PDB file of C-alpha atoms in Angstrom:
ATOM      1  CA  MET G   1      51.960  53.166 -14.175  1.00 80.00           C
ATOM      2  CA  ILE G   2      48.279  52.702 -13.388  1.00 86.00           C
ATOM      3  CA  ILE G   3      46.489  51.395 -16.516  1.00 90.00           C
ATOM      4  CA  GLY G   4      43.220  50.260 -14.985  1.00 93.00           C
ATOM      5  CA  ILE G   5      41.190  50.330 -11.808  1.00 96.00           C
ATOM      6  CA  LYS G   6      38.547  47.987 -10.380  1.00 96.00           C
ATOM      7  CA  GLY G   7      36.578  48.744  -7.288  1.00 96.00           C
ATOM      8  CA  LYS G   8      33.427  50.032  -5.659  1.00 97.00           C
ATOM      9  CA  ILE G   9      32.153  53.570  -6.222  1.00 96.00           C
ATOM     10  CA  GLU G  10      32.069  55.532  -2.961  1.00 96.00           C
ATOM     11  CA  LYS G  11      31.117  58.900  -4.479  1.00 95.00           C
ATOM     12  CA  LYS G  12      29.842  59.832  -7.933  1.00 95.00           C
ATOM     13  CA  GLU G  13      29.659  63.295  -9.477  1.00 93.00           C
ATOM     14  CA  PRO G  14      29.177  64.137 -13.178  1.00 91.00           C
ATOM     15  CA  THR G  15      32.941  64.258 -13.857  1.00 93.00           C
ATOM     16  CA  LEU G  16      34.443  62.668 -10.749  1.00 95.00           C
ATOM     17  CA  LEU G  17      34.403  59.279  -9.046  1.00 96.00           C
ATOM     18  CA  HIS G  18      35.847  58.104  -5.740  1.00 97.00           C
ATOM     19  CA  ILE G  19      36.609  54.400  -6.134  1.00 97.00           C
ATOM     20  CA  ASP G  20      37.375  52.165  -3.154  1.00 97.00           C
ATOM     21  CA  VAL G  21      39.951  49.533  -4.092  1.00 96.00           C
ATOM     22  CA  ASN G  22      40.344  47.232  -1.089  1.00 94.00           C
ATOM     23  CA  GLY G  23      40.290  50.095   1.425  1.00 94.00           C
ATOM     24  CA  LEU G  24      42.287  52.587  -0.659  1.00 96.00           C
ATOM     25  CA  VAL G  25      40.089  55.292  -2.260  1.00 96.00           C
ATOM     26  CA  TYR G  26      41.182  56.791  -5.585  1.00 96.00           C
ATOM     27  CA  GLU G  27      39.864  60.007  -7.120  1.00 96.00           C
ATOM     28  CA  VAL G  28      39.227  59.396 -10.819  1.00 97.00           C
ATOM     29  CA  PHE G  29      38.104  62.053 -13.291  1.00 97.00           C
ATOM     30  CA  VAL G  30      35.686  60.850 -15.982  1.00 96.00           C
ATOM     31  CA  SER G  31      33.825  62.384 -18.910  1.00 94.00           C
ATOM     32  CA  VAL G  32      30.122  63.148 -18.662  1.00 93.00           C
ATOM     33  CA  ASN G  33      29.527  60.430 -21.314  1.00 90.00           C
ATOM     34  CA  CYS G  34      31.359  57.865 -19.187  1.00 92.00           C
ATOM     35  CA  SER G  35      29.605  58.949 -15.987  1.00 92.00           C
ATOM     36  CA  SER G  36      26.168  58.650 -17.568  1.00 91.00           C
ATOM     37  CA  LYS G  37      26.882  55.035 -18.602  1.00 91.00           C
ATOM     38  CA  ILE G  38      27.779  53.936 -15.059  1.00 92.00           C
ATOM     39  CA  THR G  39      24.843  52.093 -13.534  1.00 90.00           C
ATOM     40  CA  GLU G  40      26.436  49.729 -11.013  1.00 92.00           C
ATOM     41  CA  ASN G  41      28.508  50.321  -7.890  1.00 93.00           C
ATOM     42  CA  ASN G  42      31.253  47.877  -8.848  1.00 95.00           C
ATOM     43  CA  ILE G  43      33.254  49.262 -11.740  1.00 95.00           C
ATOM     44  CA  SER G  44      36.231  48.531 -13.939  1.00 95.00           C
ATOM     45  CA  LEU G  45      37.853  51.410 -15.832  1.00 96.00           C
ATOM     46  CA  PHE G  46      40.754  51.903 -18.228  1.00 95.00           C
ATOM     47  CA  THR G  47      42.884  54.751 -16.883  1.00 96.00           C
ATOM     48  CA  THR G  48      45.405  57.373 -17.879  1.00 95.00           C
ATOM     49  CA  TYR G  49      47.696  58.468 -15.056  1.00 95.00           C
ATOM     50  CA  ILE G  50      49.155  61.954 -15.426  1.00 95.00           C
ATOM     51  CA  ILE G  51      51.983  63.092 -13.179  1.00 94.00           C
ATOM     52  CA  ARG G  52      52.779  66.792 -13.094  1.00 91.00           C
ATOM     53  CA  GLU G  53      55.064  68.840 -10.898  1.00 93.00           C
ATOM     54  CA  ASP G  54      52.189  69.893  -8.646  1.00 94.00           C
ATOM     55  CA  SER G  55      49.664  67.071  -9.058  1.00 92.00           C
ATOM     56  CA  GLN G  56      49.009  63.436  -9.836  1.00 94.00           C
ATOM     57  CA  THR G  57      45.664  62.767 -11.514  1.00 96.00           C
ATOM     58  CA  LEU G  58      43.859  59.689 -12.701  1.00 96.00           C
ATOM     59  CA  TYR G  59      41.412  59.774 -15.641  1.00 97.00           C
ATOM     60  CA  GLY G  60      39.037  56.847 -16.158  1.00 96.00           C
ATOM     61  CA  PHE G  61      37.235  55.460 -19.208  1.00 96.00           C
ATOM     62  CA  LEU G  62      34.699  52.666 -19.704  1.00 93.00           C
ATOM     63  CA  ASP G  63      35.411  52.620 -23.446  1.00 90.00           C
ATOM     64  CA  ILE G  64      38.937  51.949 -24.739  1.00 90.00           C
ATOM     65  CA  ASN G  65      38.223  54.233 -27.717  1.00 89.00           C
ATOM     66  CA  GLU G  66      37.416  57.116 -25.387  1.00 92.00           C
ATOM     67  CA  LYS G  67      40.770  56.520 -23.669  1.00 93.00           C
ATOM     68  CA  LYS G  68      42.475  56.502 -27.071  1.00 90.00           C
ATOM     69  CA  LEU G  69      40.755  59.793 -27.954  1.00 91.00           C
ATOM     70  CA  PHE G  70      41.825  61.366 -24.631  1.00 94.00           C
ATOM     71  CA  ASP G  71      45.424  60.129 -24.921  1.00 93.00           C
ATOM     72  CA  THR G  72      45.676  61.364 -28.518  1.00 90.00           C
ATOM     73  CA  VAL G  73      44.233  64.817 -27.845  1.00 91.00           C
ATOM     74  CA  ILE G  74      46.384  65.612 -24.773  1.00 93.00           C
ATOM     75  CA  LYS G  75      49.526  65.166 -26.889  1.00 90.00           C
ATOM     76  CA  ILE G  76      48.573  68.276 -28.886  1.00 88.00           C
ATOM     77  CA  ASN G  77      50.373  71.426 -27.791  1.00 85.00           C
ATOM     78  CA  GLY G  78      47.986  73.675 -25.849  1.00 84.00           C
ATOM     79  CA  VAL G  79      45.458  70.934 -25.059  1.00 90.00           C
ATOM     80  CA  GLY G  80      45.487  69.789 -21.459  1.00 92.00           C
ATOM     81  CA  PRO G  81      43.564  67.092 -19.644  1.00 94.00           C
ATOM     82  CA  LYS G  82      40.616  69.399 -18.839  1.00 94.00           C
ATOM     83  CA  VAL G  83      40.033  70.273 -22.503  1.00 93.00           C
ATOM     84  CA  ALA G  84      40.583  66.633 -23.534  1.00 94.00           C
ATOM     85  CA  LEU G  85      37.969  65.553 -20.968  1.00 95.00           C
ATOM     86  CA  ALA G  86      35.607  68.262 -22.269  1.00 94.00           C
ATOM     87  CA  ILE G  87      36.043  66.805 -25.784  1.00 93.00           C
ATOM     88  CA  CYS G  88      35.261  63.313 -24.445  1.00 93.00           C
ATOM     89  CA  SER G  89      32.206  64.735 -22.635  1.00 92.00           C
ATOM     90  CA  THR G  90      30.928  66.491 -25.755  1.00 92.00           C
ATOM     91  CA  PHE G  91      31.565  63.843 -28.421  1.00 91.00           C
ATOM     92  CA  THR G  92      31.698  60.074 -28.647  1.00 88.00           C
ATOM     93  CA  PRO G  93      34.933  58.748 -30.187  1.00 87.00           C
ATOM     94  CA  SER G  94      33.101  57.877 -33.413  1.00 83.00           C
ATOM     95  CA  SER G  95      31.470  61.305 -33.755  1.00 85.00           C
ATOM     96  CA  PHE G  96      34.816  63.001 -32.998  1.00 87.00           C
ATOM     97  CA  SER G  97      36.438  60.867 -35.678  1.00 82.00           C
ATOM     98  CA  GLN G  98      33.793  62.079 -38.146  1.00 81.00           C
ATOM     99  CA  ILE G  99      34.366  65.708 -37.116  1.00 84.00           C
ATOM    100  CA  VAL G 100      38.089  65.300 -37.755  1.00 84.00           C
ATOM    101  CA  SER G 101      37.581  63.561 -41.100  1.00 79.00           C
ATOM    102  CA  SER G 102      35.104  66.230 -42.251  1.00 81.00           C
ATOM    103  CA  ASN G 103      37.352  69.012 -40.845  1.00 83.00           C
ATOM    104  CA  ASP G 104      34.368  70.572 -39.032  1.00 84.00           C
ATOM    105  CA  ILE G 105      35.787  73.516 -37.056  1.00 88.00           C
ATOM    106  CA  SER G 106      32.350  74.824 -36.017  1.00 88.00           C
ATOM    107  CA  MET G 107      31.470  71.547 -34.280  1.00 89.00           C
ATOM    108  CA  LEU G 108      34.793  71.446 -32.430  1.00 90.00           C
ATOM    109  CA  LYS G 109      34.362  75.048 -31.240  1.00 89.00           C
ATOM    110  CA  ARG G 110      31.295  73.899 -29.266  1.00 89.00           C
ATOM    111  CA  VAL G 111      33.639  72.321 -26.734  1.00 90.00           C
ATOM    112  CA  SER G 112      34.225  74.528 -23.710  1.00 87.00           C
ATOM    113  CA  GLY G 113      37.795  75.853 -23.793  1.00 87.00           C
ATOM    114  CA  ILE G 114      38.340  75.522 -27.556  1.00 90.00           C
ATOM    115  CA  GLY G 115      38.365  78.607 -29.769  1.00 89.00           C
ATOM    116  CA  PRO G 116      38.792  78.903 -33.545  1.00 89.00           C
ATOM    117  CA  LYS G 117      42.610  78.719 -33.447  1.00 89.00           C
ATOM    118  CA  GLY G 118      42.612  75.753 -31.088  1.00 88.00           C
ATOM    119  CA  ALA G 119      39.997  73.943 -33.171  1.00 89.00           C
ATOM    120  CA  SER G 120      42.037  74.474 -36.350  1.00 88.00           C
ATOM    121  CA  ARG G 121      45.225  73.233 -34.676  1.00 88.00           C
ATOM    122  CA  ILE G 122      43.484  70.129 -33.302  1.00 88.00           C
ATOM    123  CA  LEU G 123      41.988  69.263 -36.703  1.00 86.00           C
ATOM    124  CA  VAL G 124      45.327  69.710 -38.484  1.00 85.00           C
ATOM    125  CA  GLU G 125      47.245  67.590 -35.970  1.00 85.00           C
ATOM    126  CA  LEU G 126      44.630  64.831 -35.852  1.00 82.00           C
ATOM    127  CA  SER G 127      43.949  64.523 -39.574  1.00 71.00           C
ATOM    128  CA  GLY G 128      44.484  60.743 -39.459  1.00 64.00           C
ATOM    129  CA  PHE G 129      42.526  60.017 -36.255  1.00 64.00           C
ATOM    130  CA  VAL G 130      40.471  56.829 -36.494  1.00 61.00           C
ATOM    131  CA  ILE G 131      38.877  54.631 -33.880  1.00 62.00           C
ATOM    132  CA  ASP G 132      38.504  50.890 -33.657  1.00 57.00           C
ATOM    133  CA  GLY G 133      34.847  50.334 -33.150  1.00 51.00           C
ATOM    134  CA  ASN G 134      31.966  48.006 -33.447  1.00 48.00           C
ATOM    135  CA  GLY G 135      29.743  49.483 -36.118  1.00 45.00           C
ATOM    136  CA  GLU G 136      26.392  49.414 -34.296  1.00 48.00           C
ATOM    137  CA  ASP G 137      27.523  51.621 -31.396  1.00 53.00           C
ATOM    138  CA  ASP G 138      29.223  54.026 -33.802  1.00 52.00           C
ATOM    139  CA  ILE G 139      26.099  54.357 -35.946  1.00 58.00           C
ATOM    140  CA  ALA G 140      23.828  54.755 -32.906  1.00 63.00           C
ATOM    141  CA  GLY G 141      26.108  57.451 -31.474  1.00 64.00           C
ATOM    142  CA  THR G 142      26.249  59.254 -34.799  1.00 66.00           C
ATOM    143  CA  ASN G 143      22.468  59.136 -35.181  1.00 73.00           C
ATOM    144  CA  MET G 144      22.003  60.519 -31.653  1.00 74.00           C
ATOM    145  CA  MET G 145      24.484  63.321 -32.347  1.00 73.00           C
ATOM    146  CA  GLU G 146      22.814  64.232 -35.654  1.00 77.00           C
ATOM    147  CA  ALA G 147      19.360  64.211 -34.046  1.00 79.00           C
ATOM    148  CA  SER G 148      20.653  66.360 -31.179  1.00 78.00           C
ATOM    149  CA  LEU G 149      22.126  68.897 -33.603  1.00 78.00           C
ATOM    150  CA  ALA G 150      18.898  68.986 -35.627  1.00 81.00           C
ATOM    151  CA  LEU G 151      16.824  69.675 -32.512  1.00 81.00           C
ATOM    152  CA  GLU G 152      19.345  72.245 -31.299  1.00 80.00           C
ATOM    153  CA  SER G 153      19.041  74.091 -34.609  1.00 81.00           C
ATOM    154  CA  LEU G 154      15.289  74.287 -33.977  1.00 84.00           C
ATOM    155  CA  GLY G 155      15.988  76.244 -30.789  1.00 84.00           C
ATOM    156  CA  PHE G 156      15.674  73.586 -28.074  1.00 82.00           C
ATOM    157  CA  LYS G 157      18.147  73.605 -25.172  1.00 78.00           C
ATOM    158  CA  LYS G 158      20.833  70.893 -25.007  1.00 72.00           C
ATOM    159  CA  ASP G 159      19.841  69.436 -21.611  1.00 73.00           C
ATOM    160  CA  ILE G 160      16.176  69.106 -22.636  1.00 81.00           C
ATOM    161  CA  ILE G 161      17.205  67.515 -25.946  1.00 79.00           C
ATOM    162  CA  THR G 162      19.404  64.966 -24.172  1.00 75.00           C
ATOM    163  CA  LYS G 163      16.574  63.932 -21.827  1.00 78.00           C
ATOM    164  CA  ALA G 164      14.146  63.567 -24.734  1.00 81.00           C
ATOM    165  CA  LEU G 165      16.582  61.592 -26.921  1.00 77.00           C
ATOM    166  CA  ASN G 166      17.588  59.256 -24.098  1.00 74.00           C
ATOM    167  CA  SER G 167      13.955  58.214 -23.704  1.00 78.00           C
ATOM    168  CA  CYS G 168      13.472  57.559 -27.439  1.00 79.00           C
ATOM    169  CA  SER G 169      13.321  54.043 -28.858  1.00 78.00           C
ATOM    170  CA  ALA G 170      13.999  54.917 -32.515  1.00 75.00           C
ATOM    171  CA  THR G 171      17.386  54.118 -34.041  1.00 74.00           C
ATOM    172  CA  ASN G 172      17.770  56.183 -37.201  1.00 80.00           C
ATOM    173  CA  THR G 173      18.204  59.965 -37.199  1.00 80.00           C
ATOM    174  CA  SER G 174      14.897  61.030 -38.759  1.00 83.00           C
ATOM    175  CA  ASP G 175      12.829  58.770 -36.489  1.00 86.00           C
ATOM    176  CA  LEU G 176      14.799  59.980 -33.444  1.00 84.00           C
ATOM    177  CA  VAL G 177      14.046  63.612 -34.352  1.00 85.00           C
ATOM    178  CA  LYS G 178      10.333  62.876 -34.903  1.00 87.00           C
ATOM    179  CA  GLU G 179       9.979  60.938 -31.653  1.00 87.00           C
ATOM    180  CA  ALA G 180      11.927  63.548 -29.653  1.00 85.00           C
ATOM    181  CA  LEU G 181       9.858  66.387 -31.125  1.00 88.00           C
ATOM    182  CA  LYS G 182       6.679  64.687 -29.931  1.00 86.00           C
ATOM    183  CA  LYS G 183       8.147  64.409 -26.420  1.00 84.00           C
ATOM    184  CA  LEU G 184       9.415  67.993 -26.471  1.00 84.00           C
ATOM    185  CA  GLN G 185       5.985  69.355 -27.444  1.00 82.00           C
ATOM    186  CA  LYS G 186       4.305  67.854 -24.363  1.00 71.00           C
TER     187      LYS G 186
END
């Protein structure tokens, strides 16, 4: 069982890494959130190794909570690794935990590959999902998500919102929205 990988990044795409581990190159699938946090060539990831009849795939995570989210979601009937990775790409573990606790089907339907029935099933099966987190990162992630949703409701496109929010220095939701709006109006 492969539970972690350390090595040098040979190739990086938004959801895929090729990692050289002492001359052996592994293909590791990652979420968009994980990929965007990678800044150095040398990397250490937590992994989930999935063996199927026709494939063997490795999924990597910088954050242990993201791995926990992925591992929990793929156990649900009808949710495979691609949908689980899409969930990890769309939400942080803390924001997903809030979606589950508030039973927010509409938010979960935003994930590519999840319809109303799938969203309902996921929320029912994960009713007790909680993450172990350090509060500051959870709050920052929640504030970013809330600001993103507020700007999206004003008609801005997701990719433009993400760029604007990533360049903001504010920490609370209302200040993030104000600062991002100023950048979006330029």
